[in-house]
PDB file of C-alpha atoms and ligand atoms in Angstrom:
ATOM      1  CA  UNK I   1    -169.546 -27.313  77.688  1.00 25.00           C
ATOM      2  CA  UNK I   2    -170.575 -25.876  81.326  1.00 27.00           C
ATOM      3  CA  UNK I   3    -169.055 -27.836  84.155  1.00 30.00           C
ATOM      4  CA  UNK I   4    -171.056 -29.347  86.541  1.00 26.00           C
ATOM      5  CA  UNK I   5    -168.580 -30.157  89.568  1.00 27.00           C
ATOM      6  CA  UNK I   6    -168.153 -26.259  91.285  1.00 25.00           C
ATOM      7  CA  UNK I   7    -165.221 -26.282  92.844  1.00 27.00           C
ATOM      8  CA  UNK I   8    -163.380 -23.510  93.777  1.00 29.00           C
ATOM      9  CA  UNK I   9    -160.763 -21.635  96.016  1.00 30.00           C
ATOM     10  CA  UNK I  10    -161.169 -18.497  97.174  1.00 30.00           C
ATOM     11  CA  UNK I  11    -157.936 -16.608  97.150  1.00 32.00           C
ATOM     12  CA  UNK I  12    -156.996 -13.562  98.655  1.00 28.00           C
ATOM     13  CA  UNK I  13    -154.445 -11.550  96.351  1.00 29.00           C
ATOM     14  CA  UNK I  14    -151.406 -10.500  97.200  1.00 29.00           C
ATOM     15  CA  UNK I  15    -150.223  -6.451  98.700  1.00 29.00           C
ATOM     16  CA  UNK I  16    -152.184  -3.557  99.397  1.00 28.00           C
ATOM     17  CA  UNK I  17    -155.357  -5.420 101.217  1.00 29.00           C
ATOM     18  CA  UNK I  18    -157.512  -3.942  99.185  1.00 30.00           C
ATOM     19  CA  UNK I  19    -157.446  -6.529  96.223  1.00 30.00           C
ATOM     20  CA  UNK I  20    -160.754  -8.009  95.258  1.00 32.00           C
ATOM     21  CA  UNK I  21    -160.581 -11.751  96.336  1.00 37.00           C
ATOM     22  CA  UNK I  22    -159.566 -13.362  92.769  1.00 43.00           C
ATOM     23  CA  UNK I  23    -161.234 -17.310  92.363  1.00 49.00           C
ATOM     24  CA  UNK I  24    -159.131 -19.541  91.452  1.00 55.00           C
ATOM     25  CA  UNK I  25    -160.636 -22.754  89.753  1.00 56.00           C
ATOM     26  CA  UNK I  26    -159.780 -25.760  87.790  1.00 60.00           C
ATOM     27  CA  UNK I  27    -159.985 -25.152  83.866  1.00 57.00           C
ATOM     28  CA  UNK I  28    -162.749 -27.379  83.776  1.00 50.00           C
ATOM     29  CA  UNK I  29    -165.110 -24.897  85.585  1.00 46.00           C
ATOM     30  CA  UNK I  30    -164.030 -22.244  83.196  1.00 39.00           C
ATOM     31  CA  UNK I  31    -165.213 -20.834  79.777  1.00 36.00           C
ATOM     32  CA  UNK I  32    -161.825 -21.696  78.788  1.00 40.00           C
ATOM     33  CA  UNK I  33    -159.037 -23.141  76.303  1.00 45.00           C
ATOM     34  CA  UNK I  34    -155.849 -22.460  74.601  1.00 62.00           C
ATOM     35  CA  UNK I  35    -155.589 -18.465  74.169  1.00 64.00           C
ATOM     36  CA  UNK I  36    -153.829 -17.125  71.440  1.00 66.00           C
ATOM     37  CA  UNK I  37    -152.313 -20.489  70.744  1.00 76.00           C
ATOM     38  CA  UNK I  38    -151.226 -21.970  66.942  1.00 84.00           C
ATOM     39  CA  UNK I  39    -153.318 -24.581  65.537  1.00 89.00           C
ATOM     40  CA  UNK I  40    -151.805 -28.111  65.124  1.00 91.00           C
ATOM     41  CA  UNK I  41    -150.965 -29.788  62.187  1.00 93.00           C
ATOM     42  CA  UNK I  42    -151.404 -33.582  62.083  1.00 91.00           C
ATOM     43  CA  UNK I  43    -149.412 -35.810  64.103  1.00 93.00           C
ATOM     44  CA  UNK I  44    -147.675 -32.712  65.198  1.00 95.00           C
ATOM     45  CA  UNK I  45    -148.877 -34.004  69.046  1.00 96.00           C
ATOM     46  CA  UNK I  46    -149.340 -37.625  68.700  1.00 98.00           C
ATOM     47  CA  UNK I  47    -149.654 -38.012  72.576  1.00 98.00           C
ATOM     48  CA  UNK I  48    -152.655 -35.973  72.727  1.00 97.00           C
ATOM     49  CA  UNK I  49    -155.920 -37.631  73.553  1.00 97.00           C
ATOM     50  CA  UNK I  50    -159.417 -36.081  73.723  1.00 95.00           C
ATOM     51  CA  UNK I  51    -161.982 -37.009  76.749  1.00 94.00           C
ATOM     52  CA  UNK I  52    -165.161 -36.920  76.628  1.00 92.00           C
ATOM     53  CA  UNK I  53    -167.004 -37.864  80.513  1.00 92.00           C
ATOM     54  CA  UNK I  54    -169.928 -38.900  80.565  1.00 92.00           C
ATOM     55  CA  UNK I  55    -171.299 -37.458  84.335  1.00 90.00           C
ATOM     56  CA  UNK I  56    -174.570 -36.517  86.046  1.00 90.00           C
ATOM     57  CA  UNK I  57    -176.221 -34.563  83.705  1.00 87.00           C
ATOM     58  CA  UNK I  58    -174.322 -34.317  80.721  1.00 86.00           C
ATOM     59  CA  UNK I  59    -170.864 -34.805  79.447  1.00 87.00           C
ATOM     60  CA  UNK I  60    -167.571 -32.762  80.018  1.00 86.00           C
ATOM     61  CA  UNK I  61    -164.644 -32.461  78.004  1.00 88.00           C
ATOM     62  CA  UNK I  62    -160.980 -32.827  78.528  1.00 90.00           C
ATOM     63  CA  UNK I  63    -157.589 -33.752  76.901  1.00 93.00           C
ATOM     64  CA  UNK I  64    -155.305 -36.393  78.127  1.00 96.00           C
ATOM     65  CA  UNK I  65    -151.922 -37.177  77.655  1.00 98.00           C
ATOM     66  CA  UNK I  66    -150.593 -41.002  76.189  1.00 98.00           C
ATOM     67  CA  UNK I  67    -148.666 -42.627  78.348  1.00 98.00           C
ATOM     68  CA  UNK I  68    -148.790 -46.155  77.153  1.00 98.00           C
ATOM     69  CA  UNK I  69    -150.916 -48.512  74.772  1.00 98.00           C
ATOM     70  CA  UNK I  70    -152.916 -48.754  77.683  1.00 98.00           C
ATOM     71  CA  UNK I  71    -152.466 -45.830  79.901  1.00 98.00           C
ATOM     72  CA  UNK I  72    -153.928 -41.740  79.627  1.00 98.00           C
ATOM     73  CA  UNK I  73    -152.652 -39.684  82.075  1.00 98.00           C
ATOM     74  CA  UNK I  74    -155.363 -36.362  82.875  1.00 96.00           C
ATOM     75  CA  UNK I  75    -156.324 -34.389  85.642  1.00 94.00           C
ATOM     76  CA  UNK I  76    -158.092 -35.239  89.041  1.00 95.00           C
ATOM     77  CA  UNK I  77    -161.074 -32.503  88.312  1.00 92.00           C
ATOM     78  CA  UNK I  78    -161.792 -33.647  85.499  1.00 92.00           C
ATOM     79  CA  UNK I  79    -162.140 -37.459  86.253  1.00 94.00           C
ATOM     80  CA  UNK I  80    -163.488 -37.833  89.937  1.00 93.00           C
ATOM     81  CA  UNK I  81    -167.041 -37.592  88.739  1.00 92.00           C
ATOM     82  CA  UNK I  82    -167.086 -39.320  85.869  1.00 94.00           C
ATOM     83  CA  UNK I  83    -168.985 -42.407  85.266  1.00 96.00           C
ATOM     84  CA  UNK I  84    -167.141 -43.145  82.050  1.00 96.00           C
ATOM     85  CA  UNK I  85    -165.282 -41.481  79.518  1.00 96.00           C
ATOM     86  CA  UNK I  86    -164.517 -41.736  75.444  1.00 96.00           C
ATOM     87  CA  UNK I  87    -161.202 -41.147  74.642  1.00 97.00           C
ATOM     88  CA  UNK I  88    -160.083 -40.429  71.372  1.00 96.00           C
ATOM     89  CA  UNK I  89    -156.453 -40.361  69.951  1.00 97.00           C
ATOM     90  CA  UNK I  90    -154.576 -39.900  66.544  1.00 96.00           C
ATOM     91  CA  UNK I  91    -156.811 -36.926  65.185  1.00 94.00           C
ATOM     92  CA  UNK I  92    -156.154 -33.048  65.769  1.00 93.00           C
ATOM     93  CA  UNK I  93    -160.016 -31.859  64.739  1.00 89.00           C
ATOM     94  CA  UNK I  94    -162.946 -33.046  66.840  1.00 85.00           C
ATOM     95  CA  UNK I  95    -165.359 -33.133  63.748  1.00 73.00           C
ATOM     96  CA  UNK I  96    -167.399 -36.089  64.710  1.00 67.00           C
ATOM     97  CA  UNK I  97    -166.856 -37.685  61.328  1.00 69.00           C
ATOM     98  CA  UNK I  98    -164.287 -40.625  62.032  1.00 67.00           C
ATOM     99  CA  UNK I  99    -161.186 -39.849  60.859  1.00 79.00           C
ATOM    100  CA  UNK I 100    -158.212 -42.242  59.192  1.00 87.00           C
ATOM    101  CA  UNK I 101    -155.790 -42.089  62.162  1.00 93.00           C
ATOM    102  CA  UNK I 102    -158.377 -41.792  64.873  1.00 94.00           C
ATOM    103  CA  UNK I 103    -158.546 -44.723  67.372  1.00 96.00           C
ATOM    104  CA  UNK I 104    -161.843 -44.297  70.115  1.00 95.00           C
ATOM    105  CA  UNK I 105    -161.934 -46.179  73.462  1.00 97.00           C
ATOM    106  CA  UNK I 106    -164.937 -45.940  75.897  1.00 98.00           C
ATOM    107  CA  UNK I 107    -164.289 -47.223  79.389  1.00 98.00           C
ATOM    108  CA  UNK I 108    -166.035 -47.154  82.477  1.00 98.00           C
ATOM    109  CA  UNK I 109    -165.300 -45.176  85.944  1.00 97.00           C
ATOM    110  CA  UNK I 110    -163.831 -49.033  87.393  1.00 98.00           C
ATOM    111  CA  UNK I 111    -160.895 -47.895  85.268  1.00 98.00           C
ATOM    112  CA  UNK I 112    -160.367 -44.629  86.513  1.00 98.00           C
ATOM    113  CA  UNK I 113    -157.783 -43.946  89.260  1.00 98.00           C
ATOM    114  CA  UNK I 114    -158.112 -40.628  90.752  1.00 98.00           C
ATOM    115  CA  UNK I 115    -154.988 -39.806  92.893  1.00 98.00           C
ATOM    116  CA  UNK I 116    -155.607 -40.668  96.641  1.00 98.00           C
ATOM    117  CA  UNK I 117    -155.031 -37.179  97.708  1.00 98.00           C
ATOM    118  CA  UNK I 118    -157.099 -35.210  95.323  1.00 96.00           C
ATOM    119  CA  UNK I 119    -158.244 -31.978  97.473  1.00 94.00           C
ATOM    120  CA  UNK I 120    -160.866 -29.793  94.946  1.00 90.00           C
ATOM    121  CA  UNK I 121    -160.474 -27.209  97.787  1.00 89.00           C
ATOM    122  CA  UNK I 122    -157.036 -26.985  97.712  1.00 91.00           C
ATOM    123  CA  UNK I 123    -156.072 -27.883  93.756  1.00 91.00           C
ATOM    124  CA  UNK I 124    -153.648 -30.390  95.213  1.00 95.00           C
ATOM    125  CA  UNK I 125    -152.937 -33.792  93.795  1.00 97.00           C
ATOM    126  CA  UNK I 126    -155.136 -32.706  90.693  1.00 95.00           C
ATOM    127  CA  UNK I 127    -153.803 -36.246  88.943  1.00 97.00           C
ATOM    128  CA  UNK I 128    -155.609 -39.302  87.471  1.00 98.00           C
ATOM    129  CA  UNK I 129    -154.746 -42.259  85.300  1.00 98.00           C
ATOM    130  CA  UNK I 130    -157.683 -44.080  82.838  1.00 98.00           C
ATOM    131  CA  UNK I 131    -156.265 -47.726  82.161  1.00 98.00           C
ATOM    132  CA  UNK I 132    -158.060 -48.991  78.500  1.00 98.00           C
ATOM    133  CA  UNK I 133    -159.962 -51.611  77.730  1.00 95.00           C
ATOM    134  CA  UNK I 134    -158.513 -51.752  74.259  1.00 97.00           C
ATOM    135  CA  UNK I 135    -154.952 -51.163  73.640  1.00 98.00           C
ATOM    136  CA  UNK I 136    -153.852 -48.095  71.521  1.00 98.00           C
ATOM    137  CA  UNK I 137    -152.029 -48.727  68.202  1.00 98.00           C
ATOM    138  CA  UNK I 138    -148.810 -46.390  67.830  1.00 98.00           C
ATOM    139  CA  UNK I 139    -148.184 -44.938  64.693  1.00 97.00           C
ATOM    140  CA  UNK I 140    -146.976 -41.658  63.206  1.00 94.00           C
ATOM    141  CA  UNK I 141    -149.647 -40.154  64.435  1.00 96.00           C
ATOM    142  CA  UNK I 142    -150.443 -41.872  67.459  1.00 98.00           C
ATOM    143  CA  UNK I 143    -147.699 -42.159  70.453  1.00 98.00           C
ATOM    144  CA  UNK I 144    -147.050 -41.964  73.946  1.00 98.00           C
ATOM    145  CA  UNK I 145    -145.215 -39.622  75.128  1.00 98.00           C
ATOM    146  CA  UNK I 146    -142.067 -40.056  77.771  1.00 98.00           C
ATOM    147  CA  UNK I 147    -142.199 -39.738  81.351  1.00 98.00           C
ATOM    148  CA  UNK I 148    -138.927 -37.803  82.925  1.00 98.00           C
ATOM    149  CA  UNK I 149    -136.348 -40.122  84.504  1.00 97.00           C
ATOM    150  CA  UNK I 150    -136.297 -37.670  87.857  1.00 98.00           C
ATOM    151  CA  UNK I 151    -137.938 -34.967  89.647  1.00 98.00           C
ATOM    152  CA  UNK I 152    -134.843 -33.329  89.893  1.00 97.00           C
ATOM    153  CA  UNK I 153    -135.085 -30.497  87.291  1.00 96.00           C
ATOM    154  CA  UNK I 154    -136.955 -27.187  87.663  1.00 96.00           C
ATOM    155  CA  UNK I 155    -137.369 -26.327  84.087  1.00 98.00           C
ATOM    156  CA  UNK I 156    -137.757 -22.541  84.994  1.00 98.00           C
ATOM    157  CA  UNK I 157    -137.221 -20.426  82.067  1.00 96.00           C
ATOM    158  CA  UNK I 158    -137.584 -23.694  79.621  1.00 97.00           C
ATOM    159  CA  UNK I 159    -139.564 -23.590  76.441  1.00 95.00           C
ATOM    160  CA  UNK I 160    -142.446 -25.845  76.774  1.00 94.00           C
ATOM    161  CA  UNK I 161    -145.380 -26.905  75.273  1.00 93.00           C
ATOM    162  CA  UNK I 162    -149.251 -27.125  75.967  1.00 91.00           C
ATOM    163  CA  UNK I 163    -151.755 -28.463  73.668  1.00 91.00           C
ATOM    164  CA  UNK I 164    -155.582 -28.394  73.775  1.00 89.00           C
ATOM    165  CA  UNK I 165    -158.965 -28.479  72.344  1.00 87.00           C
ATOM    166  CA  UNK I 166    -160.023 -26.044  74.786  1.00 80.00           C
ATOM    167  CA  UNK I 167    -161.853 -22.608  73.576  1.00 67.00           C
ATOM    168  CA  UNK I 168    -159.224 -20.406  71.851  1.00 67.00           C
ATOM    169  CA  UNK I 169    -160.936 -17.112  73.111  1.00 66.00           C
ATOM    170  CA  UNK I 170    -162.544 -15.664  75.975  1.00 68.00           C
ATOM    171  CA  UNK I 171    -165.602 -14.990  73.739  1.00 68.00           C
ATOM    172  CA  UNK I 172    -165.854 -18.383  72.554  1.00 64.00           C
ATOM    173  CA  UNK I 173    -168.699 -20.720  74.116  1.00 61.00           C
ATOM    174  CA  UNK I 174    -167.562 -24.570  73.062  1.00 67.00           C
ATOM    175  CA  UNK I 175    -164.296 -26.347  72.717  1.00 72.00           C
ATOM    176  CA  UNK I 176    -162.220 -25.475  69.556  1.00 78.00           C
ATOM    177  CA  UNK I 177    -162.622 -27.886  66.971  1.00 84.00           C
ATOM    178  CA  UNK I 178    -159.401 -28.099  65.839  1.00 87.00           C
ATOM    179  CA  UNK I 179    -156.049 -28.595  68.345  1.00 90.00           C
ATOM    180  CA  UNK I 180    -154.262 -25.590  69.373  1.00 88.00           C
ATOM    181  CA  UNK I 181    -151.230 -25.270  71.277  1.00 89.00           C
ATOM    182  CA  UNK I 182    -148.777 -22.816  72.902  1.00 88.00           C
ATOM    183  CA  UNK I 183    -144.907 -22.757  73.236  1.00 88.00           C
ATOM    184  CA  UNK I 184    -143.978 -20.803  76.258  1.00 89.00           C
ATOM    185  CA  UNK I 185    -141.496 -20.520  79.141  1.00 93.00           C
ATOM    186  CA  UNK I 186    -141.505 -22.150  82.672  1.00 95.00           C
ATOM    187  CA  UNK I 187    -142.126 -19.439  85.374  1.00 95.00           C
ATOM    188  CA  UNK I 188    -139.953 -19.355  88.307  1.00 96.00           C
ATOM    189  CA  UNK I 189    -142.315 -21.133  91.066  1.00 96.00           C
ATOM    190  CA  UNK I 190    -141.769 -18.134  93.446  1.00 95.00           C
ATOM    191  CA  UNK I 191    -142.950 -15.647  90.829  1.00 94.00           C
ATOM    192  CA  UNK I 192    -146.148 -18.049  90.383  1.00 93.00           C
ATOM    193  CA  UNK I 193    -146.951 -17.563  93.901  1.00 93.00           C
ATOM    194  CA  UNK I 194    -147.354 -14.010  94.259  1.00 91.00           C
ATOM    195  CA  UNK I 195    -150.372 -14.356  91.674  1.00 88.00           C
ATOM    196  CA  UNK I 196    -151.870 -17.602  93.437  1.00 88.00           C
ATOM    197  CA  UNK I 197    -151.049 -16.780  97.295  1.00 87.00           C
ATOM    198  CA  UNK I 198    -150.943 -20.192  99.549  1.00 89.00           C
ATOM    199  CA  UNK I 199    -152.199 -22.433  96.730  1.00 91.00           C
ATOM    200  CA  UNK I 200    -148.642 -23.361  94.691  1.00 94.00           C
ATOM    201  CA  UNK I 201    -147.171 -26.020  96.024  1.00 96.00           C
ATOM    202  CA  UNK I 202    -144.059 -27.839  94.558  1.00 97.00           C
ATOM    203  CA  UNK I 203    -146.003 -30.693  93.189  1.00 98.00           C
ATOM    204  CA  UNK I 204    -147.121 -28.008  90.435  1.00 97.00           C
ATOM    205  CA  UNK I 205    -145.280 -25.782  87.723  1.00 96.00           C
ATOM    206  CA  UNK I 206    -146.107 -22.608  86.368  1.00 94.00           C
ATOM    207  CA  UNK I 207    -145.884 -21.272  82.837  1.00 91.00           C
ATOM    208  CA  UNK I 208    -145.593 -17.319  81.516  1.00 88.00           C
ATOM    209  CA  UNK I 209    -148.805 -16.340  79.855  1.00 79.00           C
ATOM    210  CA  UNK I 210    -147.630 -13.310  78.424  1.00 72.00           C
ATOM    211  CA  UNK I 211    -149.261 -11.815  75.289  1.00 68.00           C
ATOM    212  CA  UNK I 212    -152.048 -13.370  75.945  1.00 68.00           C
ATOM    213  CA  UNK I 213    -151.192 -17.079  75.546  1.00 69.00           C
ATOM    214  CA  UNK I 214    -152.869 -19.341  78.141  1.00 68.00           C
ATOM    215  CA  UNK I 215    -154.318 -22.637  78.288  1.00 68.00           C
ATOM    216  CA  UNK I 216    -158.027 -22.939  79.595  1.00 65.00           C
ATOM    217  CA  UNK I 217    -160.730 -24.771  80.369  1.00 60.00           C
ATOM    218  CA  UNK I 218    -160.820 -27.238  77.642  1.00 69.00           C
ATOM    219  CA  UNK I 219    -157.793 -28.053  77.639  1.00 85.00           C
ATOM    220  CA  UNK I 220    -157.893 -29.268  81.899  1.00 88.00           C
ATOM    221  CA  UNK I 221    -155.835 -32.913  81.899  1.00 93.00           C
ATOM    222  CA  UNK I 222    -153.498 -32.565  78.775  1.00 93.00           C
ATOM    223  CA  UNK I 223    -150.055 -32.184  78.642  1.00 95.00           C
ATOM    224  CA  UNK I 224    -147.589 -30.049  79.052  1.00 95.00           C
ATOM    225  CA  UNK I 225    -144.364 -31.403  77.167  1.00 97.00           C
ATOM    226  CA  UNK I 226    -140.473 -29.712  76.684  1.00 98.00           C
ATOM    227  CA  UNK I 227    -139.395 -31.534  73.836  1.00 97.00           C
ATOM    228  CA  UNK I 228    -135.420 -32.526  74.057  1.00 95.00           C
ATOM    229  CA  UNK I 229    -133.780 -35.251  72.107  1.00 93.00           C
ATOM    230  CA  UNK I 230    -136.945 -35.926  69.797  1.00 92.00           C
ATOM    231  CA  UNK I 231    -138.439 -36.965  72.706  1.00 97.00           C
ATOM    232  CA  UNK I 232    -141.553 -35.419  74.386  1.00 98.00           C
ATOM    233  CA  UNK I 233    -141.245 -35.699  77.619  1.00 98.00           C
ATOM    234  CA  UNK I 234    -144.268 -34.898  80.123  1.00 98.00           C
ATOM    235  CA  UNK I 235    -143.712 -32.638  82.483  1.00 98.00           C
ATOM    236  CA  UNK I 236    -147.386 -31.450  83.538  1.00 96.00           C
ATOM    237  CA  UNK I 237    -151.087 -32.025  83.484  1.00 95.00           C
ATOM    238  CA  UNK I 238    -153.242 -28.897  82.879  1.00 91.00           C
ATOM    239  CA  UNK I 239    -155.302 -27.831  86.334  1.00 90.00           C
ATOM    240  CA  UNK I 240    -156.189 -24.533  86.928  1.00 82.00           C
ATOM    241  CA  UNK I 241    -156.327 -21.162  86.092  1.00 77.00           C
ATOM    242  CA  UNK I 242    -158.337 -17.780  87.105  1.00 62.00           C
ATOM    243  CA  UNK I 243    -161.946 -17.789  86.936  1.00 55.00           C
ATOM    244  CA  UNK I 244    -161.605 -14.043  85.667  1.00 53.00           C
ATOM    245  CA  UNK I 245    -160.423 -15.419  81.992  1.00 59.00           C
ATOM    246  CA  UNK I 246    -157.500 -16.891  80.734  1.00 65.00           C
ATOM    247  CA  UNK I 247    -156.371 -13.772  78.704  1.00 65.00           C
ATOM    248  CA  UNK I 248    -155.757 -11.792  81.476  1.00 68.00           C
ATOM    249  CA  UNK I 249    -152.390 -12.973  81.725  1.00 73.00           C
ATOM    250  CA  UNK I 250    -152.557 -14.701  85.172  1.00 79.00           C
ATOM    251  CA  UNK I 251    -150.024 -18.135  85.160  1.00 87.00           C
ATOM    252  CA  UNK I 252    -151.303 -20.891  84.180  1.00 89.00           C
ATOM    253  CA  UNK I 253    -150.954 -23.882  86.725  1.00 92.00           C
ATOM    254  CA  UNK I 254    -150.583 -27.773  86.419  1.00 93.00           C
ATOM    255  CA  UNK I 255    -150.176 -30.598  87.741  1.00 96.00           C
ATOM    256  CA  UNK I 256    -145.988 -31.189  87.838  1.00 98.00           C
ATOM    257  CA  UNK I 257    -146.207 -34.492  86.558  1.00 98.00           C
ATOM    258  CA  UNK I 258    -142.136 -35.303  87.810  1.00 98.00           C
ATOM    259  CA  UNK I 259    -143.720 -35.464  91.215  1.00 98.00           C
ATOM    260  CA  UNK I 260    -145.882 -38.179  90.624  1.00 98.00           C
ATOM    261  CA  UNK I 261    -143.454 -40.677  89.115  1.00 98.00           C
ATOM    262  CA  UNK I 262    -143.344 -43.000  92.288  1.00 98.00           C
ATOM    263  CA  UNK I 263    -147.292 -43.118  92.299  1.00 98.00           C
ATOM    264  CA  UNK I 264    -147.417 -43.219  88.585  1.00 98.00           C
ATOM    265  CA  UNK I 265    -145.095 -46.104  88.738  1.00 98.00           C
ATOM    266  CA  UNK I 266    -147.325 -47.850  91.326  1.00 98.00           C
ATOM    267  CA  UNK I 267    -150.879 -47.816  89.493  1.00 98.00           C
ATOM    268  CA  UNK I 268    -149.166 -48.832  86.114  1.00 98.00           C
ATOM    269  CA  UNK I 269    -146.019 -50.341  86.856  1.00 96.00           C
ATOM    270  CA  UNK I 270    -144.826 -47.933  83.923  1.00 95.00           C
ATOM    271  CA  UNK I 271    -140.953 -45.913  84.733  1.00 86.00           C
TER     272      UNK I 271
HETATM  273  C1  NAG P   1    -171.870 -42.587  80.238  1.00 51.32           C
HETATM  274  O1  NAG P   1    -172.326 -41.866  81.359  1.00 51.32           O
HETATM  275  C2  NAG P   1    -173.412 -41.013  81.107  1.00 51.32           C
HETATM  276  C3  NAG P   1    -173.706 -40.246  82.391  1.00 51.32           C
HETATM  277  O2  NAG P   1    -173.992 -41.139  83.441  1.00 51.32           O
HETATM  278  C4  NAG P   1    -174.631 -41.837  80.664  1.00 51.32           C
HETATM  279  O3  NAG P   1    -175.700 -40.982  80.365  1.00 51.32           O
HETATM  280  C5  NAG P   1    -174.224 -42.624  79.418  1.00 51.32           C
HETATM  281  O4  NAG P   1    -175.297 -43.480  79.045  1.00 51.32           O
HETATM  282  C6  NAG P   1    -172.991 -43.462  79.702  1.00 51.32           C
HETATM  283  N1  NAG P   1    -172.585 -44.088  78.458  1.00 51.32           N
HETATM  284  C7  NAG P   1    -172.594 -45.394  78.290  1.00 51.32           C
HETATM  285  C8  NAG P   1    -172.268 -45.888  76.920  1.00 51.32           C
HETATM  286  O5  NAG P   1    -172.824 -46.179  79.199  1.00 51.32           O
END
């Protein structure tokens, strides 16, 4: 589905001065989705919830992750123009037909909460929480996933998780129908800023996409998870890549969720 919001940043790449200007842009924007990712099995990401926005002229998609019976956490791009927005939980294939597991919530823009500080021109603050109008019933396949207890931890070199419905190839022109996902390591944030000059800031983590694995546009909003404990715990919402492709092995970039646990805390009074 082609975005309609265009924002972009215009970023001048790093060395030499004679580097094309490479765009930077939120997933949404792009032709995009989980690269070279696996496909899920059922209830293998029970936090993951599809989004579909309804907006000026047409709809947009975008995953979510479960924070609550009653709270999604996505991104800021993909919410701030929304006038409502259908999101769906417990299934792994978008096939229309309703599924056993799959609970559906529609709710209107009043319960969208699009961080304060969202910049589109800068990427920054790319954060938003959808409160339900129905609560969300937890069950094997079907549960929130945990927030970290402190911002304290870098999780450079960690193996984490990202999980989407986004396009699984450059070539491809919709949203896959099935959930993929990737397993892949943290990147140091220093390393992540010699690909996206001026734009990383520490409210944002970086993982490897190496051989090809990236997440994309599709998959803008959901979650990025290390799993420890038998616990998933969040540690990012996807936000943006390079508008050049996502197999082209540039970092991808998200929201660093551990930065946002005082201002998560305030909308939802959740810890
Ligand atoms: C959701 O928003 C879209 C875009 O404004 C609109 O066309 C659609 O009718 C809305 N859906 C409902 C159920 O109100």
């Amino acid at each position: 589905m082609k975005l309609l919001i265009a924002l972009s940043v215009l970023v001048a790449a790093v060395s030499a001065g004679t580097q094309p200007l490479v765009e930077v842009m939120p997933y949404q924007d792009l032709e995009g989705r989980i690269t070279n990712g696996e496909v899920a099995s059922d209830a293998q990401f029970p936090y993951q919830a599809a989004l579909r926005l309804g907006m000026e002229g047409g709809y947009a998609f975008c995953g979510g992750s479960i924070l609550s019976d009653e709270w999604i956490l996505t991104a800021a791009h993909c919410t701030d123009v929304a006038h409502n927005v259908t999101v769906t939980v417990g299934v792994t294939k978008l096939s229309g037909e309703n599924e056993k597991f799959e609970q559906k919530i529609f709710v209107t823009s009043k319960n969208i909460i699009v961080h304060e500080g969202w910049n589109p021109s800068t990427l920054t603050n790319d954060i938003a929480l959808i409160r339900l109008s129905a609560k969300i019933q937890f069950n094997e396949h079907t549960e929130p996933a945990v927030l970290p207890k402190n911002n304290d931890g870098d999780y450079v070199g960690d193996l984490v998780w990202a999980s989407g419905w986004g396009k699984d190839s450059d070539s491809a022109t919709a949203v896959s129908p099935v959930l993929r996902y990737i397993e892949v390591p943290v990147l140091k944030p220093q390393t992540c800023s010699t690909y996206y000059l001026g734009v990383i800031t520490e409210k944002m983590i970086c993982i490897s996409t190496k051989g090809h694995k990236s997440t994309c546009n599709g998959d803008s909003g959901g979650p990025l998870v290390l799993k420890q404990d038998d616990q998933n715990i969040l540690i990012g919402a996807t936000s943006f890549g390079i508008a050049l492709g996502c197999e082209k092995g540039w970092p991808g970039v998200f929201t660093r969720v551990p930065a946002y646990l005082d201002w998560i805390h305030a909308k939802t009074g959740l810890k």
